[in-house]
Amino acid sequence: MNVKAMALLMVALLLAGCDDKPEEEKGFAGLADDAAHYAQVTPGKTFLFPLDHGAHNDFRIEWWYITANLKDADGQSFGVQWTLFRNALPRSTAAPQDN
């Protein structure tokens, strides 16, 4: 590739990255939605089990842990933990539409 073609390619690549304004910084995408649209954690909540083992759809994020101590066939001990995160979809402030 000659120098002129290389220069044109570089200019094209640089121009392809140009935009009118930078994209708004949202941090962790799962938390980009305003927290005011979701239920808030409050002190003194009374839990009701087994109902509270499941999802709480009014909250923006929650997670569950499962931990275990295991042994293999040779008696070697292992500790394991599995974590499941639930992130709510962004809530719309617009009125629901009839379908």
Coordinates of C-alpha atoms in Angstrom, one line a residue, residues 20-94:
D20 CA -21.3 16.0 17.4
K21 CA -21.1 15.4 21.2
P22 CA -19.8 12.7 23.5
E23 CA -22.3 10.1 24.7
E24 CA -23.6 10.7 28.2
E25 CA -21.6 8.8 30.9
K26 CA -24.0 6.2 32.5
G27 CA -21.6 4.2 34.6
F28 CA -22.7 0.6 35.1
A29 CA -25.4 0.2 32.5
G30 CA -27.6 -1.8 34.8
L31 CA -27.9 1.1 37.2
A32 CA -28.3 3.9 34.5
D33 CA -32.0 4.3 35.3
D34 CA -32.9 6.8 38.0
A35 CA -33.3 5.1 41.3
A36 CA -36.4 7.2 42.2
H37 CA -38.5 4.9 39.9
Y38 CA -37.8 1.9 42.2
A39 CA -38.6 0.9 45.7
Q40 CA -36.0 1.9 48.3
V41 CA -34.6 -0.2 51.1
T42 CA -35.9 1.1 54.5
P43 CA -34.9 0.1 58.0
G44 CA -37.2 -2.1 60.0
K45 CA -38.6 -4.1 57.1
T46 CA -40.3 -7.3 58.3
F47 CA -39.5 -10.3 56.1
L48 CA -42.0 -13.0 55.4
F49 CA -40.5 -16.3 54.4
P50 CA -40.7 -18.2 52.2
L51 CA -42.3 -15.4 50.1
D52 CA -39.2 -13.1 50.5
H53 CA -36.9 -15.8 49.1
G54 CA -38.1 -14.8 45.6
A55 CA -37.7 -11.7 43.5
H56 CA -38.9 -8.3 44.6
N57 CA -39.8 -6.7 41.3
D58 CA -40.2 -3.2 42.7
F59 CA -36.5 -3.0 43.5
R60 CA -33.8 -2.1 40.9
I61 CA -31.2 -4.8 41.8
E62 CA -31.0 -7.7 44.2
W63 CA -29.0 -10.9 44.5
W64 CA -29.0 -14.3 46.0
Y65 CA -26.1 -16.5 47.3
I66 CA -25.8 -20.3 47.5
T67 CA -22.8 -21.5 49.4
A68 CA -21.6 -25.1 50.0
N69 CA -18.8 -27.1 51.4
L70 CA -18.0 -30.1 49.3
K71 CA -15.6 -33.0 49.4
D72 CA -14.3 -35.0 46.4
A73 CA -13.7 -38.7 46.2
D74 CA -10.3 -38.3 47.8
G75 CA -11.6 -36.3 50.8
Q76 CA -10.3 -33.0 49.5
S77 CA -12.5 -30.1 50.8
F78 CA -13.8 -27.3 48.5
G79 CA -15.9 -24.3 49.3
V80 CA -18.1 -23.0 46.5
Q81 CA -20.4 -20.0 46.1
W82 CA -22.9 -19.2 43.4
T83 CA -24.3 -15.7 43.1
L84 CA -27.4 -14.8 41.0
F85 CA -28.0 -11.1 40.3
R86 CA -31.3 -9.7 39.1
N87 CA -31.3 -6.3 37.5
A88 CA -34.6 -4.7 36.6
L89 CA -35.3 -3.4 33.2
P90 CA -35.4 0.4 32.9
R91 CA -38.8 1.7 34.0
S92 CA -40.6 4.1 31.7
T93 CA -42.1 7.3 33.1
A94 CA -44.5 7.5 30.2

